[in-house]
Amino acid sequence: MLSWFDRPSEKRPALSLLYFDGVDHSGHKHGPFAPETHAASREVDTAIARLMAGLAERHVAANILIVSDHGMTELSPQRVIPLSSLATPHSMEIVTSGPYAGINPVPGHERELARSLSAQRDHVTCWSKDRIPERLHYGTNPRVPAWLCLAENGWTLTREPHEHVIAGTHGYDMAAPDMTATFIASGPAFLSHKTLPTFDNVDVYPLLMMLLGLLPENNDGSLVPLQGGLRDTYRAIQ
Ligand SMILES: [Zn+2]
């Protein structure tokens, strides 16, 4: 990426994106608190330091956003809910399993499946797709299966009763603190040492558009929660 800033100024990018997969990979494989995952975080930290130093060396005053698309929670073979314990296997076609499950009824078994999945249970909640709580922003797309079951943070919904469970994952209710993502911003647009209340990741898009001086497409995000972190001159041009 630094080499892009060695080009003549008219050939430099206005927006550059870097993706580091190490922390996610290690979080899944070894768990969020494993030494391997700390090592992966250190590696990313070192790479970002290298980028910052390289930009400073080239006198590039860039706005840097460090984001992640999700958190990570620790799983355990002691916290497993086999989907066969929620409904009889002949009544359901399991589309996805894990922190949440997407389930379609086997034709002719719609009512049986609805009866089973509507029952109250510990550590999991199921909704028919038209009853999914509004705040989850899920269920209107035709590709979403007829039923959604969401496990409690740290619990796993499995296809088989004795399935191997990985060390960590994401995909739980975003209200769970473990699911919170990273947001660190620095550069000419941002105030220093400012901590903002938690906001939605979709708000990053209008922020990027503002920083690029572009009109955003219709979207679900808002710049309002980010106002408090912006310098006055940037607040004025929203
Ligand atoms: Zn992941």
mmCIF file of C-alpha atoms and ligand atoms in Angstrom:
data_model
loop_
_atom_site.group_PDB
_atom_site.id
_atom_site.type_symbol
_atom_site.label_atom_id
_atom_site.label_comp_id
_atom_site.label_asym_id
_atom_site.label_seq_id
_atom_site.Cartn_x
_atom_site.Cartn_y
_atom_site.Cartn_z
ATOM 1 C CA MET A 1 0.000 0.000 0.000
ATOM 2 C CA LEU A 2 2.839 2.405 0.838
ATOM 3 C CA SER A 3 4.192 2.026 -2.703
ATOM 4 C CA TRP A 4 0.918 3.521 -4.013
ATOM 5 C CA PHE A 5 1.951 6.749 -2.271
ATOM 6 C CA ASP A 6 5.288 6.808 -4.085
ATOM 7 C CA ARG A 7 3.387 7.463 -7.326
ATOM 8 C CA PRO A 8 2.967 10.989 -8.748
ATOM 9 C CA SER A 9 0.182 12.729 -6.788
ATOM 10 C CA GLU A 10 -2.455 12.446 -9.562
ATOM 11 C CA LYS A 11 -1.989 8.667 -9.607
ATOM 12 C CA ARG A 12 -2.325 8.130 -5.863
ATOM 13 C CA PRO A 13 -5.534 6.536 -4.584
ATOM 14 C CA ALA A 14 -8.126 8.645 -2.719
ATOM 15 C CA LEU A 15 -9.161 5.565 -0.740
ATOM 16 C CA SER A 16 -6.981 2.575 0.143
ATOM 17 C CA LEU A 17 -8.231 -0.539 1.899
ATOM 18 C CA LEU A 18 -6.225 -3.204 3.691
ATOM 19 C CA TYR A 19 -7.636 -6.404 5.151
ATOM 20 C CA PHE A 20 -5.939 -8.472 7.855
ATOM 21 C CA ASP A 21 -7.448 -11.934 8.356
ATOM 22 C CA GLY A 22 -5.100 -13.177 11.104
ATOM 23 C CA VAL A 23 -7.097 -12.159 14.177
ATOM 24 C CA ASP A 24 -10.365 -13.601 12.809
ATOM 25 C CA HIS A 25 -8.663 -16.815 11.699
ATOM 26 C CA SER A 26 -6.935 -17.348 15.041
ATOM 27 C CA GLY A 27 -10.053 -16.339 17.015
ATOM 28 C CA HIS A 28 -12.009 -19.115 15.288
ATOM 29 C CA LYS A 29 -9.253 -21.712 15.546
ATOM 30 C CA HIS A 30 -7.830 -21.016 19.019
ATOM 31 C CA GLY A 31 -10.412 -18.788 20.702
ATOM 32 C CA PRO A 32 -10.485 -15.037 21.392
ATOM 33 C CA PHE A 33 -8.300 -15.248 24.533
ATOM 34 C CA ALA A 34 -5.673 -17.713 23.245
ATOM 35 C CA PRO A 35 -1.994 -16.661 23.085
ATOM 36 C CA GLU A 36 -2.116 -17.312 19.306
ATOM 37 C CA THR A 37 -4.857 -14.690 18.951
ATOM 38 C CA HIS A 38 -2.891 -12.170 21.041
ATOM 39 C CA ALA A 39 0.071 -12.839 18.737
ATOM 40 C CA ALA A 40 -2.150 -12.231 15.680
ATOM 41 C CA SER A 41 -3.344 -8.921 17.183
ATOM 42 C CA ARG A 42 0.274 -7.914 17.783
ATOM 43 C CA GLU A 43 1.097 -8.709 14.167
ATOM 44 C CA VAL A 44 -1.708 -6.458 12.913
ATOM 45 C CA ASP A 45 -0.640 -3.746 15.348
ATOM 46 C CA THR A 46 2.917 -3.904 13.993
ATOM 47 C CA ALA A 47 1.680 -3.716 10.394
ATOM 48 C CA ILE A 48 -0.421 -0.631 11.198
ATOM 49 C CA ALA A 49 2.583 1.000 12.895
ATOM 50 C CA ARG A 50 4.588 0.340 9.737
ATOM 51 C CA LEU A 51 1.857 1.923 7.629
ATOM 52 C CA MET A 52 1.617 5.001 9.882
ATOM 53 C CA ALA A 53 5.403 5.476 9.867
ATOM 54 C CA GLY A 54 5.528 5.048 6.078
ATOM 55 C CA LEU A 55 2.768 7.610 5.533
ATOM 56 C CA ALA A 56 4.500 10.096 7.860
ATOM 57 C CA GLU A 57 7.770 9.573 5.993
ATOM 58 C CA ARG A 58 5.959 10.429 2.748
ATOM 59 C CA HIS A 59 4.215 13.447 4.345
ATOM 60 C CA VAL A 60 0.782 11.972 3.616
ATOM 61 C CA ALA A 61 -1.857 13.343 6.038
ATOM 62 C CA ALA A 62 -4.404 10.550 5.739
ATOM 63 C CA ASN A 63 -7.528 9.805 7.727
ATOM 64 C CA ILE A 64 -7.029 6.279 9.029
ATOM 65 C CA LEU A 65 -9.998 4.137 10.046
ATOM 66 C CA ILE A 66 -9.344 0.838 11.797
ATOM 67 C CA VAL A 67 -12.513 -1.243 11.811
ATOM 68 C CA SER A 68 -13.664 -4.816 12.203
ATOM 69 C CA ASP A 69 -16.881 -6.339 10.937
ATOM 70 C CA HIS A 70 -17.665 -8.307 14.090
ATOM 71 C CA GLY A 71 -16.505 -9.446 17.522
ATOM 72 C CA MET A 72 -15.665 -12.968 18.681
ATOM 73 C CA THR A 73 -16.893 -15.143 21.516
ATOM 74 C CA GLU A 74 -15.469 -18.280 23.096
ATOM 75 C CA LEU A 75 -17.309 -21.543 22.388
ATOM 76 C CA SER A 76 -17.361 -24.777 24.368
ATOM 77 C CA PRO A 77 -18.388 -28.398 23.713
ATOM 78 C CA GLN A 78 -20.337 -27.977 27.011
ATOM 79 C CA ARG A 79 -22.572 -25.331 25.403
ATOM 80 C CA VAL A 80 -24.141 -27.182 22.495
ATOM 81 C CA ILE A 81 -27.776 -27.422 21.400
ATOM 82 C CA PRO A 82 -28.354 -30.143 18.771
ATOM 83 C CA LEU A 83 -31.064 -28.939 16.379
ATOM 84 C CA SER A 84 -32.621 -32.409 16.654
ATOM 85 C CA SER A 85 -33.527 -31.458 20.253
ATOM 86 C CA LEU A 86 -35.655 -28.550 18.953
ATOM 87 C CA ALA A 87 -37.712 -30.399 16.322
ATOM 88 C CA THR A 88 -37.898 -33.877 14.774
ATOM 89 C CA PRO A 89 -35.312 -34.274 11.994
ATOM 90 C CA HIS A 90 -37.943 -35.421 9.447
ATOM 91 C CA SER A 91 -39.770 -32.069 9.778
ATOM 92 C CA MET A 92 -36.853 -29.752 9.063
ATOM 93 C CA GLU A 93 -34.387 -28.905 6.373
ATOM 94 C CA ILE A 94 -31.422 -27.250 8.118
ATOM 95 C CA VAL A 95 -29.989 -24.519 5.892
ATOM 96 C CA THR A 96 -27.374 -23.103 8.297
ATOM 97 C CA SER A 97 -26.206 -23.976 11.799
ATOM 98 C CA GLY A 98 -23.814 -22.458 14.351
ATOM 99 C CA PRO A 99 -24.530 -19.351 16.456
ATOM 100 C CA TYR A 100 -27.840 -19.163 14.599
ATOM 101 C CA ALA A 101 -29.719 -21.646 12.448
ATOM 102 C CA GLY A 102 -31.859 -21.146 9.355
ATOM 103 C CA ILE A 103 -34.488 -23.837 9.014
ATOM 104 C CA ASN A 104 -37.106 -24.594 6.356
ATOM 105 C CA PRO A 105 -40.002 -27.017 6.926
ATOM 106 C CA VAL A 106 -40.053 -30.255 4.968
ATOM 107 C CA PRO A 107 -43.220 -29.888 2.798
ATOM 108 C CA GLY A 108 -46.230 -31.227 4.680
ATOM 109 C CA HIS A 109 -44.588 -30.704 8.096
ATOM 110 C CA GLU A 110 -45.045 -26.913 8.365
ATOM 111 C CA ARG A 111 -47.375 -26.970 11.380
ATOM 112 C CA GLU A 112 -45.421 -29.625 13.224
ATOM 113 C CA LEU A 113 -42.200 -27.624 12.803
ATOM 114 C CA ALA A 114 -43.917 -24.379 13.863
ATOM 115 C CA ARG A 115 -45.256 -26.053 16.996
ATOM 116 C CA SER A 116 -41.838 -27.435 17.960
ATOM 117 C CA LEU A 117 -39.833 -24.281 17.287
ATOM 118 C CA SER A 118 -42.352 -21.988 19.012
ATOM 119 C CA ALA A 119 -41.817 -23.760 22.360
ATOM 120 C CA GLN A 120 -39.819 -21.843 25.020
ATOM 121 C CA ARG A 121 -36.310 -23.212 25.557
ATOM 122 C CA ASP A 122 -33.144 -22.348 27.450
ATOM 123 C CA HIS A 123 -30.255 -20.684 25.565
ATOM 124 C CA VAL A 124 -32.052 -20.391 22.205
ATOM 125 C CA THR A 125 -34.902 -18.390 20.691
ATOM 126 C CA CYS A 126 -36.654 -19.210 17.399
ATOM 127 C CA TRP A 127 -38.837 -16.955 15.264
ATOM 128 C CA SER A 128 -40.682 -17.466 11.994
ATOM 129 C CA LYS A 129 -39.070 -15.037 9.552
ATOM 130 C CA ASP A 130 -41.977 -12.569 9.741
ATOM 131 C CA ARG A 131 -41.628 -12.337 13.543
ATOM 132 C CA ILE A 132 -37.893 -11.642 13.847
ATOM 133 C CA PRO A 133 -37.395 -8.593 16.106
ATOM 134 C CA GLU A 134 -37.049 -5.368 14.109
ATOM 135 C CA ARG A 135 -33.718 -4.480 15.733
ATOM 136 C CA LEU A 136 -32.027 -7.543 14.154
ATOM 137 C CA HIS A 137 -32.708 -6.160 10.631
ATOM 138 C CA TYR A 138 -33.214 -9.652 9.261
ATOM 139 C CA GLY A 139 -35.934 -11.704 7.631
ATOM 140 C CA THR A 140 -37.308 -9.726 4.695
ATOM 141 C CA ASN A 141 -35.006 -11.164 2.025
ATOM 142 C CA PRO A 142 -36.519 -14.130 0.124
ATOM 143 C CA ARG A 143 -33.281 -16.064 0.717
ATOM 144 C CA VAL A 144 -33.820 -16.052 4.505
ATOM 145 C CA PRO A 145 -35.228 -19.477 5.519
ATOM 146 C CA ALA A 146 -38.720 -19.752 7.067
ATOM 147 C CA TRP A 147 -37.363 -20.049 10.638
ATOM 148 C CA LEU A 148 -34.474 -18.400 12.463
ATOM 149 C CA CYS A 149 -33.119 -19.813 15.733
ATOM 150 C CA LEU A 150 -30.589 -17.639 17.565
ATOM 151 C CA ALA A 151 -28.454 -19.177 20.311
ATOM 152 C CA GLU A 152 -27.446 -17.314 23.453
ATOM 153 C CA ASN A 153 -23.937 -15.837 23.241
ATOM 154 C CA GLY A 154 -21.377 -18.694 23.445
ATOM 155 C CA TRP A 155 -23.846 -21.498 22.642
ATOM 156 C CA THR A 156 -23.744 -23.502 19.389
ATOM 157 C CA LEU A 157 -26.639 -24.941 17.391
ATOM 158 C CA THR A 158 -25.399 -28.135 15.721
ATOM 159 C CA ARG A 159 -26.717 -30.406 12.978
ATOM 160 C CA GLU A 160 -25.418 -33.513 14.783
ATOM 161 C CA PRO A 161 -25.568 -34.251 18.534
ATOM 162 C CA HIS A 162 -21.786 -34.807 18.851
ATOM 163 C CA GLU A 163 -20.443 -32.356 16.356
ATOM 164 C CA HIS A 164 -16.970 -30.816 16.783
ATOM 165 C CA VAL A 165 -17.244 -27.238 18.021
ATOM 166 C CA ILE A 166 -14.636 -24.651 16.979
ATOM 167 C CA ALA A 167 -12.925 -22.463 19.607
ATOM 168 C CA GLY A 168 -14.576 -19.154 18.752
ATOM 169 C CA THR A 169 -17.154 -17.526 16.510
ATOM 170 C CA HIS A 170 -19.409 -14.536 15.815
ATOM 171 C CA GLY A 171 -22.951 -14.173 14.552
ATOM 172 C CA TYR A 172 -24.813 -13.762 17.858
ATOM 173 C CA ASP A 173 -27.115 -10.949 18.885
ATOM 174 C CA MET A 174 -25.170 -7.729 18.309
ATOM 175 C CA ALA A 175 -26.340 -6.531 21.736
ATOM 176 C CA ALA A 176 -23.950 -9.099 23.309
ATOM 177 C CA PRO A 177 -20.802 -7.168 24.362
ATOM 178 C CA ASP A 178 -18.565 -9.879 22.810
ATOM 179 C CA MET A 179 -20.021 -9.064 19.387
ATOM 180 C CA THR A 180 -18.926 -5.416 19.509
ATOM 181 C CA ALA A 181 -16.537 -4.471 16.696
ATOM 182 C CA THR A 182 -13.469 -2.211 16.690
ATOM 183 C CA PHE A 183 -13.492 1.407 15.556
ATOM 184 C CA ILE A 184 -10.391 3.590 15.849
ATOM 185 C CA ALA A 185 -10.017 6.756 13.772
ATOM 186 C CA SER A 186 -7.120 9.139 13.423
ATOM 187 C CA GLY A 187 -6.171 11.930 11.040
ATOM 188 C CA PRO A 188 -7.029 15.505 10.097
ATOM 189 C CA ALA A 189 -10.808 14.932 10.322
ATOM 190 C CA PHE A 190 -10.789 13.559 13.859
ATOM 191 C CA LEU A 191 -10.458 14.936 17.363
ATOM 192 C CA SER A 192 -7.783 13.293 19.506
ATOM 193 C CA HIS A 193 -8.419 11.104 22.554
ATOM 194 C CA LYS A 194 -12.176 11.133 22.129
ATOM 195 C CA THR A 195 -14.294 8.108 23.022
ATOM 196 C CA LEU A 196 -17.733 7.834 21.431
ATOM 197 C CA PRO A 197 -20.697 5.801 22.653
ATOM 198 C CA THR A 198 -21.206 2.532 20.731
ATOM 199 C CA PHE A 199 -22.653 3.065 17.241
ATOM 200 C CA ASP A 200 -23.652 0.792 14.344
ATOM 201 C CA ASN A 201 -21.088 -0.357 11.805
ATOM 202 C CA VAL A 202 -23.385 0.847 8.982
ATOM 203 C CA ASP A 203 -22.570 4.414 10.117
ATOM 204 C CA VAL A 204 -19.018 3.984 8.798
ATOM 205 C CA TYR A 205 -20.261 4.190 5.198
ATOM 206 C CA PRO A 206 -21.643 7.786 5.348
ATOM 207 C CA LEU A 207 -18.446 8.742 7.236
ATOM 208 C CA LEU A 208 -16.283 7.396 4.401
ATOM 209 C CA MET A 209 -18.411 9.171 1.780
ATOM 210 C CA MET A 210 -18.101 12.459 3.691
ATOM 211 C CA LEU A 211 -14.320 12.066 3.965
ATOM 212 C CA LEU A 212 -14.113 11.360 0.219
ATOM 213 C CA GLY A 213 -16.414 14.276 -0.617
ATOM 214 C CA LEU A 214 -18.907 11.951 -2.302
ATOM 215 C CA LEU A 215 -22.693 11.831 -2.043
ATOM 216 C CA PRO A 216 -23.724 8.609 -0.280
ATOM 217 C CA GLU A 217 -26.184 6.216 -1.900
ATOM 218 C CA ASN A 218 -29.364 5.470 0.043
ATOM 219 C CA ASN A 219 -28.257 3.605 3.161
ATOM 220 C CA ASP A 220 -29.163 2.683 6.737
ATOM 221 C CA GLY A 221 -26.266 4.569 8.320
ATOM 222 C CA SER A 222 -26.081 7.996 9.927
ATOM 223 C CA LEU A 223 -23.298 10.488 10.652
ATOM 224 C CA VAL A 224 -25.046 11.758 13.771
ATOM 225 C CA PRO A 225 -23.448 9.281 16.225
ATOM 226 C CA LEU A 226 -19.983 10.210 14.879
ATOM 227 C CA GLN A 227 -20.353 14.005 15.081
ATOM 228 C CA GLY A 228 -18.716 14.175 18.505
ATOM 229 C CA GLY A 229 -15.479 12.702 17.133
ATOM 230 C CA LEU A 230 -15.092 15.095 14.187
ATOM 231 C CA ARG A 231 -13.208 18.373 14.040
ATOM 232 C CA ASP A 232 -15.400 21.452 13.445
ATOM 233 C CA THR A 233 -14.454 21.944 9.779
ATOM 234 C CA TYR A 234 -15.552 18.382 8.987
ATOM 235 C CA ARG A 235 -18.745 18.718 10.980
ATOM 236 C CA ALA A 236 -19.689 21.711 8.814
ATOM 237 C CA ILE A 237 -19.460 19.876 5.478
ATOM 238 C CA GLN A 238 -21.862 17.019 6.260
HETATM 239 ZN ZN ZN B 1 -14.840 -14.946 11.217
#
